[in-house]
Amino acid sequence: MAWSAAQAIDQEPDGNVAPIFAADDVVEVEIRAPIEEIMRVRSLDDDMDGTFSYRDAETGELVTLDVGIRTRGRFRHDERTCPFAPLRLNFKKTKGTLLAKSNKLKLVTHCRTDSYRYEQALLKEYLAYRILNTMTDWSFRVRLLRVRYVESSTGAEVVTSYAFLIEDDKQLGKRIGMDVDDSESTTVAALDGAHTNLVSVFQFLIGNTDFSPIKGAPGESCCHNHVLLKNEERQISVPYDFDVSGIVSPPHARPNPRFKLASVKERMYRGRCANNEYLESTLQAFRDRREDIYGLIANQEGLSGTEKSKTTDYVEEFYKVIDKPRLLRKEIVKGCLGP
């Protein structure tokens, strides 16, 4: 059976949702580890021991899990960009806890301590994931945390800030009935056209150009800021990492020079013309979820009134494009990538 964009917003999870990604309320967490050493060494391979603590929502009891911690990422791994790097958490024993079914998870951190702009940017990147979740279940789930980082060598608090966990590739695959596809590349024709079209329009909504659903950047495996998944019926490419998009717009974001854009806030459609047959149903799906998207922005904990207003205005500009035939034809229909 062919998959359509209309189905994307009506999917139900199949029961394989890890507990941490089964709700949207903010979890108060303490991470106790040699934070200073982790940020100084910035190993991509070796974990340092720490603990991850939270209070059980039902009993109120403190739950403490052993966890291995290392830094991760590419651009944000660079200390010049993010003195406080993103982390990879490797949980030891999680059965019966909020982290059950979760062994290795990415943690998106605040990048720069005591920076209002970077904390707001983190919350807007979290929102980008939530917007895509609103459109399709074939997307990475996220969970917002309020983390108190404690230096284990001294017991001193380093910082308390927002962060969010991202569903693991294999968790996503299990939830939607697919396997992670380790192919070195793929083709537009091989990907599910309706899902690819929906994701392409989503990338236009958030003002993102830093991706490829079919191949990796030079020196990378497939795909650039996308993960391939497949089953017997289809192959899909699921996006992640939206930090240099227009909707997030952190201070370090710069547009790719080859696109000749004035700033990351300037939109450019990078969907494929071959999938324009799905465009009508895709755009209707976004229209149907317009108020839900505005609601996500309005209700986002931690996001300031000013940033809520700016983010809403940015999304409204997207809707002006898709609701005006002349702009739609110019920006999307004729702006698509051939063939």
XYZ file of C-alpha atoms in Angstrom:
339
model
C 0.000 0.000 0.000
C 1.331 3.451 -0.906
C 2.090 5.781 2.011
C 0.752 9.335 1.867
C 1.503 12.539 3.709
C -2.056 12.511 5.017
C -1.299 9.238 6.821
C 1.794 10.743 8.428
C -0.193 12.832 10.891
C -2.491 9.978 11.870
C 0.005 7.252 12.742
C -0.089 5.657 16.173
C 2.983 4.212 17.929
C 3.137 0.424 18.016
C 3.945 -0.021 21.699
C 7.714 -0.061 21.273
C 8.187 3.454 22.625
C 10.949 3.706 25.231
C 9.541 5.197 28.491
C 11.728 8.316 28.334
C 10.141 9.214 24.983
C 6.559 8.345 25.930
C 5.757 11.749 27.480
C 6.588 15.424 26.974
C 6.888 16.889 30.475
C 10.302 18.187 31.500
C 12.406 15.808 33.616
C 14.595 17.250 36.383
C 17.954 15.458 36.265
C 21.341 15.544 37.955
C 24.417 14.374 36.039
C 27.386 13.875 38.338
C 30.669 13.220 36.528
C 34.180 14.595 35.962
C 32.671 17.344 33.823
C 35.815 19.463 33.624
C 37.890 16.507 32.377
C 35.216 15.419 29.904
C 35.160 18.891 28.379
C 38.942 19.186 28.371
C 39.713 15.766 26.837
C 36.682 15.697 24.490
C 37.084 12.028 23.652
C 34.830 10.657 20.932
C 35.683 7.057 21.863
C 36.244 6.618 25.587
C 33.580 6.964 28.280
C 34.125 8.497 31.698
C 32.066 7.186 34.594
C 29.217 9.216 36.021
C 25.707 8.988 37.413
C 22.335 10.119 36.093
C 19.708 10.810 38.773
C 16.016 11.739 38.701
C 12.979 11.332 40.937
C 10.389 8.701 40.073
C 7.174 10.491 39.059
C 4.950 8.078 41.015
C 6.906 7.343 44.188
C 9.064 10.459 44.442
C 12.053 8.238 45.169
C 15.471 9.206 43.842
C 16.661 6.895 41.060
C 20.386 6.879 40.273
C 21.790 5.122 37.229
C 25.413 4.476 36.342
C 26.310 6.003 33.005
C 29.338 6.297 30.759
C 29.761 9.784 29.306
C 31.746 11.080 26.355
C 31.554 14.090 24.082
C 30.190 13.769 20.550
C 29.341 15.752 17.440
C 31.232 17.429 14.642
C 30.832 21.200 14.450
C 29.564 21.526 18.019
C 32.355 19.266 19.283
C 34.842 22.053 18.545
C 35.605 23.908 21.790
C 35.726 27.205 19.901
C 32.068 26.719 18.942
C 30.727 24.999 22.045
C 32.857 25.065 25.207
C 30.199 22.747 26.670
C 30.036 19.992 24.036
C 27.076 17.708 23.292
C 27.274 14.351 25.059
C 26.695 10.668 24.445
C 25.287 8.752 27.416
C 25.907 5.018 27.752
C 23.582 3.676 30.463
C 24.573 0.483 32.286
C 21.417 -1.024 33.830
C 18.035 0.571 33.129
C 15.399 -2.143 33.560
C 12.348 -0.885 35.430
C 13.392 2.761 35.192
C 12.494 5.770 33.060
C 15.499 4.878 30.898
C 14.373 1.297 30.239
C 14.972 0.260 26.611
C 17.504 3.105 26.390
C 21.184 2.206 26.458
C 22.996 4.741 24.297
C 21.450 8.181 23.850
C 22.560 11.529 22.473
C 22.218 14.509 24.786
C 21.991 17.942 23.162
C 23.484 20.461 25.584
C 23.433 24.247 25.928
C 26.781 24.803 24.125
C 27.771 27.897 26.114
C 27.245 28.311 29.852
C 25.327 31.359 31.108
C 24.298 32.330 27.568
C 20.674 33.352 27.135
C 20.919 33.143 23.323
C 22.315 29.604 23.333
C 19.784 28.311 25.850
C 16.971 29.785 23.749
C 18.535 28.218 20.641
C 18.533 24.804 22.333
C 14.829 25.113 23.105
C 14.094 26.102 19.508
C 16.022 23.112 18.171
C 13.963 20.917 20.505
C 10.866 22.563 19.036
C 12.016 21.702 15.511
C 12.025 18.002 16.429
C 8.580 18.356 18.040
C 7.196 20.024 14.910
C 8.339 17.084 12.793
C 6.876 14.677 15.384
C 3.574 16.480 14.886
C 3.752 15.777 11.153
C 4.907 12.145 11.183
C 5.739 9.347 13.585
C 8.621 8.487 11.241
C 10.839 10.995 13.044
C 13.165 11.076 16.033
C 11.429 11.603 19.351
C 13.012 13.875 21.946
C 12.645 14.539 25.687
C 13.437 17.838 27.347
C 15.462 17.778 30.565
C 16.468 20.352 33.134
C 19.959 19.179 34.056
C 22.054 20.040 37.090
C 25.637 19.169 36.173
C 27.837 18.401 39.195
C 31.624 18.047 39.132
C 32.235 14.676 40.791
C 35.761 15.532 41.947
C 34.567 18.443 44.119
C 30.778 18.078 44.456
C 30.358 21.606 43.099
C 27.582 22.529 40.717
C 28.910 23.391 37.266
C 25.675 24.718 35.770
C 21.960 23.986 35.596
C 20.537 24.214 32.107
C 18.065 22.738 29.650
C 19.151 19.793 27.509
C 17.307 17.174 25.494
C 17.695 13.494 24.706
C 17.263 12.150 21.168
C 15.832 8.738 20.430
C 18.493 6.256 19.264
C 18.484 5.107 15.612
C 17.617 1.535 16.609
C 14.896 2.716 19.014
C 13.292 4.662 16.173
C 13.531 1.639 13.878
C 11.935 -0.684 16.415
C 9.127 1.778 17.101
C 8.161 2.156 13.438
C 8.887 -1.404 12.323
C 12.071 -0.760 10.342
C 15.779 -1.537 10.547
C 18.687 0.887 10.369
C 20.083 0.759 6.814
C 23.882 0.989 6.694
C 24.052 1.615 2.952
C 26.814 4.027 1.922
C 24.331 6.015 -0.169
C 20.884 5.822 -1.698
C 18.877 7.490 -4.473
C 15.842 9.728 -4.547
C 13.974 7.052 -6.489
C 14.694 4.434 -3.805
C 13.270 6.534 -0.975
C 9.580 6.628 -0.092
C 8.480 9.636 -2.126
C 5.708 10.912 0.123
C 7.810 10.809 3.282
C 10.772 12.408 1.510
C 8.536 15.191 0.226
C 7.064 15.829 3.672
C 10.541 16.001 5.220
C 11.739 18.341 2.449
C 8.873 20.750 3.126
C 9.604 20.519 6.858
C 13.224 21.485 6.188
C 11.941 24.486 4.225
C 9.640 25.429 7.127
C 12.515 25.494 9.633
C 14.908 27.116 7.139
C 17.439 24.270 7.036
C 19.839 23.604 4.154
C 22.474 21.579 6.048
C 21.395 18.076 5.035
C 21.246 15.402 2.356
C 18.795 12.481 2.500
C 20.801 10.422 -0.013
C 24.522 10.829 0.690
C 27.028 11.973 3.273
C 29.236 15.022 3.226
C 32.825 14.427 2.048
C 34.418 11.919 4.404
C 31.078 10.953 6.000
C 28.919 7.859 5.678
C 25.352 8.196 4.473
C 23.568 10.420 5.028
C 24.358 14.016 5.961
C 22.217 14.756 9.037
C 19.852 11.951 7.992
C 19.549 8.293 9.006
C 18.406 5.610 6.557
C 15.858 3.007 7.661
C 14.110 0.282 5.704
C 11.786 -2.700 5.780
C 10.463 -4.987 3.060
C 8.094 -2.289 1.798
C 10.139 0.901 1.756
C 13.271 2.882 2.548
C 13.080 6.229 4.330
C 15.591 8.921 5.323
C 14.928 10.592 8.678
C 16.509 13.981 9.500
C 18.191 15.188 12.671
C 20.522 18.001 13.794
C 18.746 21.306 13.108
C 21.063 23.690 14.965
C 22.050 25.821 11.952
C 18.487 26.225 10.692
C 16.719 29.568 10.489
C 14.187 28.700 13.157
C 17.008 27.987 15.645
C 19.587 30.536 14.443
C 22.278 30.226 17.154
C 25.036 32.854 17.172
C 27.525 30.517 15.452
C 25.237 29.628 12.506
C 26.350 30.651 9.031
C 24.754 29.678 5.697
C 26.640 27.408 3.310
C 28.504 29.792 0.935
C 27.557 27.733 -2.126
C 23.880 28.595 -1.629
C 24.572 32.349 -1.586
C 22.050 33.034 1.174
C 22.207 36.238 3.213
C 21.690 34.392 6.511
C 20.473 31.055 7.843
C 17.046 32.628 8.226
C 16.690 32.898 4.450
C 14.792 29.864 3.192
C 15.744 27.729 0.199
C 13.757 24.671 -0.857
C 15.932 21.601 -1.424
C 13.212 19.040 -2.133
C 13.265 16.972 -5.308
C 11.118 17.761 -8.332
C 10.540 14.020 -8.745
C 8.412 14.120 -5.578
C 6.237 17.091 -6.566
C 3.361 14.670 -7.192
C 3.042 14.428 -3.397
C 3.228 18.167 -2.817
C -0.494 18.879 -2.663
C -1.155 16.312 0.071
C 2.018 17.325 1.914
C 1.050 21.003 2.020
C -2.458 20.132 3.151
C -0.979 18.082 5.977
C 0.996 21.138 7.110
C -2.120 23.315 6.873
C -4.043 20.786 8.949
C -1.390 20.958 11.671
C -0.901 24.731 11.615
C -2.572 25.424 14.971
C -0.840 22.443 16.578
C 2.528 23.872 15.531
C 1.644 27.330 16.860
C 0.519 25.648 20.087
C 3.874 23.919 20.510
C 5.627 27.271 20.250
C 3.239 29.084 22.592
C 3.501 26.404 25.281
C 7.241 25.750 25.148
C 8.682 25.852 28.661
C 11.684 28.119 29.029
C 11.246 29.920 25.726
C 10.946 33.667 26.305
C 7.982 35.698 25.118
C 10.222 37.480 22.630
C 11.536 34.220 21.172
C 8.036 32.745 21.027
C 6.922 35.769 19.020
C 9.927 35.605 16.666
C 9.503 31.865 16.136
C 5.787 32.228 15.436
C 6.514 35.001 12.919
C 9.099 32.799 11.209
C 6.605 29.936 10.869
C 3.926 32.348 9.640
C 6.247 33.337 6.789
C 6.295 29.675 5.726
C 2.496 29.558 5.679
C 2.338 32.740 3.633
C 4.469 31.015 0.996
C 2.419 27.829 0.785
C -0.914 29.724 0.890
C -0.100 32.104 -1.963
C 0.021 30.337 -5.373
C 2.560 32.760 -6.842
C 4.997 32.375 -3.940
C 4.421 28.623 -3.765
C 5.247 28.225 -7.438
C 8.353 30.437 -7.175
C 9.813 29.129 -3.901
C 8.867 25.442 -3.956
C 7.363 24.147 -7.191
C 10.006 25.787 -9.402
C 12.627 25.862 -6.652
C 12.894 22.081 -6.399
C 16.009 20.147 -7.338
C 15.920 18.108 -10.561
C 15.122 15.660 -11.794
